[in-house]
Amino acid sequence: RCNLTGWWENELGSRMHVSEVDTEGNFSGVYYTAVSSAQKPIEPCPLVGSQHLDEDGQCTFGFTVNWKKFSDSTAVFVGQCFAAEGQEEVLQSSWLLREKVDSLPSDWKATR
């Protein structure tokens, strides 16, 4: 069964720590990104999310990271945890990043 609690690292070197997942699937933690286009130094930022608690352990999840400590952007991640018998759990996810822009006409370039 998939358990998101603990430390995770992606192929770019970003890491996150997920605190204990409660009985409803809610969790919080800290994200340590290894990549940023912000001008300020990177700092760890809070995350909050929810995990679908499936009996087969192949759960879906989503979480939001507020980059408030060094950027005016917010990111959302959605994915699924794969937990094969006797193997390490693997998270597969996609993300969207929303950067603050100065005006509505600039909206087209705000999300990637």
PDB file of C-alpha atoms in Angstrom:
ATOM      1  CA  ARG A   1       0.000   0.000   0.000  1.00  0.00           C
ATOM      2  CA  CYS A   2       1.260   3.441  -0.916  1.00  0.00           C
ATOM      3  CA  ASN A   3       2.237   5.750   1.918  1.00  0.00           C
ATOM      4  CA  LEU A   4       3.194   9.328   0.989  1.00  0.00           C
ATOM      5  CA  THR A   5       4.591  10.060   4.458  1.00  0.00           C
ATOM      6  CA  GLY A   6       8.337  10.727   4.416  1.00  0.00           C
ATOM      7  CA  TRP A   7      10.967  12.071   2.020  1.00  0.00           C
ATOM      8  CA  TRP A   8      10.698  12.054  -1.780  1.00  0.00           C
ATOM      9  CA  GLU A   9      13.162  13.211  -4.457  1.00  0.00           C
ATOM     10  CA  ASN A  10      12.684  13.767  -8.188  1.00  0.00           C
ATOM     11  CA  GLU A  11      15.096  13.441 -11.117  1.00  0.00           C
ATOM     12  CA  LEU A  12      16.031  17.155 -10.929  1.00  0.00           C
ATOM     13  CA  GLY A  13      17.034  16.971  -7.273  1.00  0.00           C
ATOM     14  CA  SER A  14      13.953  18.653  -5.809  1.00  0.00           C
ATOM     15  CA  ARG A  15      12.851  17.074  -2.531  1.00  0.00           C
ATOM     16  CA  MET A  16       9.742  17.137  -0.403  1.00  0.00           C
ATOM     17  CA  HIS A  17       8.889  15.940   3.042  1.00  0.00           C
ATOM     18  CA  VAL A  18       5.304  14.845   3.646  1.00  0.00           C
ATOM     19  CA  SER A  19       4.155  14.794   7.250  1.00  0.00           C
ATOM     20  CA  GLU A  20       1.801  12.030   8.329  1.00  0.00           C
ATOM     21  CA  VAL A  21      -1.240  11.483   6.117  1.00  0.00           C
ATOM     22  CA  ASP A  22      -4.377  11.574   8.271  1.00  0.00           C
ATOM     23  CA  THR A  23      -7.295   9.115   8.103  1.00  0.00           C
ATOM     24  CA  GLU A  24      -9.071  11.352   5.565  1.00  0.00           C
ATOM     25  CA  GLY A  25      -6.009  11.452   3.275  1.00  0.00           C
ATOM     26  CA  ASN A  26      -4.999  15.047   4.089  1.00  0.00           C
ATOM     27  CA  PHE A  27      -1.350  15.953   4.518  1.00  0.00           C
ATOM     28  CA  SER A  28       1.084  18.844   4.723  1.00  0.00           C
ATOM     29  CA  GLY A  29       4.809  19.202   4.389  1.00  0.00           C
ATOM     30  CA  VAL A  30       7.689  21.152   2.936  1.00  0.00           C
ATOM     31  CA  TYR A  31       8.967  21.321  -0.662  1.00  0.00           C
ATOM     32  CA  TYR A  32      12.637  21.982  -1.403  1.00  0.00           C
ATOM     33  CA  THR A  33      12.858  22.878  -5.088  1.00  0.00           C
ATOM     34  CA  ALA A  34      16.146  22.528  -6.925  1.00  0.00           C
ATOM     35  CA  VAL A  35      15.030  24.687  -9.861  1.00  0.00           C
ATOM     36  CA  SER A  36      13.666  28.214 -10.067  1.00  0.00           C
ATOM     37  CA  SER A  37      13.620  31.225 -12.373  1.00  0.00           C
ATOM     38  CA  ALA A  38      13.052  33.604  -9.435  1.00  0.00           C
ATOM     39  CA  GLN A  39      15.628  36.281  -8.697  1.00  0.00           C
ATOM     40  CA  LYS A  40      15.653  35.615  -4.931  1.00  0.00           C
ATOM     41  CA  PRO A  41      17.493  32.671  -3.344  1.00  0.00           C
ATOM     42  CA  ILE A  42      15.463  29.456  -3.189  1.00  0.00           C
ATOM     43  CA  GLU A  43      13.979  28.580   0.206  1.00  0.00           C
ATOM     44  CA  PRO A  44      11.903  25.597   1.378  1.00  0.00           C
ATOM     45  CA  CYS A  45       8.155  26.266   1.037  1.00  0.00           C
ATOM     46  CA  PRO A  46       5.010  24.773   2.578  1.00  0.00           C
ATOM     47  CA  LEU A  47       2.798  22.266   0.784  1.00  0.00           C
ATOM     48  CA  VAL A  48      -0.726  21.035   1.519  1.00  0.00           C
ATOM     49  CA  GLY A  49      -2.493  18.178  -0.191  1.00  0.00           C
ATOM     50  CA  SER A  50      -4.812  15.237  -0.260  1.00  0.00           C
ATOM     51  CA  GLN A  51      -4.334  11.558  -1.070  1.00  0.00           C
ATOM     52  CA  HIS A  52      -7.083   9.225  -2.232  1.00  0.00           C
ATOM     53  CA  LEU A  53      -6.923   6.212   0.093  1.00  0.00           C
ATOM     54  CA  ASP A  54      -7.424   3.236  -2.223  1.00  0.00           C
ATOM     55  CA  GLU A  55      -7.443  -0.338  -0.979  1.00  0.00           C
ATOM     56  CA  ASP A  56      -5.110  -1.485  -3.780  1.00  0.00           C
ATOM     57  CA  GLY A  57      -2.465   1.067  -2.792  1.00  0.00           C
ATOM     58  CA  GLN A  58      -2.205   2.707  -6.225  1.00  0.00           C
ATOM     59  CA  CYS A  59      -3.532   6.007  -4.915  1.00  0.00           C
ATOM     60  CA  THR A  60      -3.938   9.342  -6.640  1.00  0.00           C
ATOM     61  CA  PHE A  61      -2.932  12.541  -4.885  1.00  0.00           C
ATOM     62  CA  GLY A  62      -2.632  16.281  -5.325  1.00  0.00           C
ATOM     63  CA  PHE A  63      -0.880  19.094  -3.508  1.00  0.00           C
ATOM     64  CA  THR A  64      -0.213  22.817  -3.725  1.00  0.00           C
ATOM     65  CA  VAL A  65       3.082  24.563  -3.047  1.00  0.00           C
ATOM     66  CA  ASN A  66       3.061  28.271  -2.236  1.00  0.00           C
ATOM     67  CA  TRP A  67       6.471  29.676  -3.203  1.00  0.00           C
ATOM     68  CA  LYS A  68       5.793  32.692  -0.974  1.00  0.00           C
ATOM     69  CA  LYS A  69       9.260  32.726   0.561  1.00  0.00           C
ATOM     70  CA  PHE A  70      11.040  33.672  -2.687  1.00  0.00           C
ATOM     71  CA  SER A  71       8.521  34.065  -5.520  1.00  0.00           C
ATOM     72  CA  ASP A  72       5.036  35.340  -6.428  1.00  0.00           C
ATOM     73  CA  SER A  73       4.040  31.969  -7.861  1.00  0.00           C
ATOM     74  CA  THR A  74       2.053  28.911  -6.824  1.00  0.00           C
ATOM     75  CA  ALA A  75       2.345  25.366  -8.153  1.00  0.00           C
ATOM     76  CA  VAL A  76      -0.080  22.458  -8.117  1.00  0.00           C
ATOM     77  CA  PHE A  77       0.947  18.838  -8.546  1.00  0.00           C
ATOM     78  CA  VAL A  78      -1.292  15.848  -9.327  1.00  0.00           C
ATOM     79  CA  GLY A  79      -0.191  12.290  -9.617  1.00  0.00           C
ATOM     80  CA  GLN A  80      -0.416   8.673  -8.665  1.00  0.00           C
ATOM     81  CA  CYS A  81       1.640   6.484  -6.365  1.00  0.00           C
ATOM     82  CA  PHE A  82       2.634   3.046  -7.656  1.00  0.00           C
ATOM     83  CA  ALA A  83       3.507   0.448  -5.045  1.00  0.00           C
ATOM     84  CA  ALA A  84       4.429  -2.963  -6.449  1.00  0.00           C
ATOM     85  CA  GLU A  85       4.917  -5.842  -4.030  1.00  0.00           C
ATOM     86  CA  GLY A  86       8.487  -5.852  -2.727  1.00  0.00           C
ATOM     87  CA  GLN A  87       9.506  -2.702  -4.636  1.00  0.00           C
ATOM     88  CA  GLU A  88       9.961   0.954  -3.719  1.00  0.00           C
ATOM     89  CA  GLU A  89       6.991   3.256  -4.085  1.00  0.00           C
ATOM     90  CA  VAL A  90       7.166   5.502  -7.150  1.00  0.00           C
ATOM     91  CA  LEU A  91       5.294   8.789  -7.622  1.00  0.00           C
ATOM     92  CA  GLN A  92       4.359   9.886 -11.132  1.00  0.00           C
ATOM     93  CA  SER A  93       3.091  13.455 -11.296  1.00  0.00           C
ATOM     94  CA  SER A  94       2.389  16.478 -13.465  1.00  0.00           C
ATOM     95  CA  TRP A  95       2.465  20.098 -12.380  1.00  0.00           C
ATOM     96  CA  LEU A  96       1.245  23.558 -13.297  1.00  0.00           C
ATOM     97  CA  LEU A  97       2.986  26.717 -12.166  1.00  0.00           C
ATOM     98  CA  ARG A  98       1.171  30.045 -12.029  1.00  0.00           C
ATOM     99  CA  GLU A  99       3.345  33.149 -11.920  1.00  0.00           C
ATOM    100  CA  LYS A 100       2.031  36.579 -11.033  1.00  0.00           C
ATOM    101  CA  VAL A 101       1.714  38.956 -14.013  1.00  0.00           C
ATOM    102  CA  ASP A 102       1.083  42.707 -14.053  1.00  0.00           C
ATOM    103  CA  SER A 103      -2.035  42.808 -16.225  1.00  0.00           C
ATOM    104  CA  LEU A 104      -4.797  40.795 -17.863  1.00  0.00           C
ATOM    105  CA  PRO A 105      -3.197  41.089 -21.337  1.00  0.00           C
ATOM    106  CA  SER A 106      -0.135  39.312 -19.869  1.00  0.00           C
ATOM    107  CA  ASP A 107      -2.245  36.404 -18.615  1.00  0.00           C
ATOM    108  CA  TRP A 108      -1.248  34.229 -21.588  1.00  0.00           C
ATOM    109  CA  LYS A 109       2.296  33.830 -20.234  1.00  0.00           C
ATOM    110  CA  ALA A 110       1.453  33.256 -16.561  1.00  0.00           C
ATOM    111  CA  THR A 111       0.887  29.491 -16.497  1.00  0.00           C
ATOM    112  CA  ARG A 112       3.286  26.767 -17.531  1.00  0.00           C
TER     113      ARG A 112
END
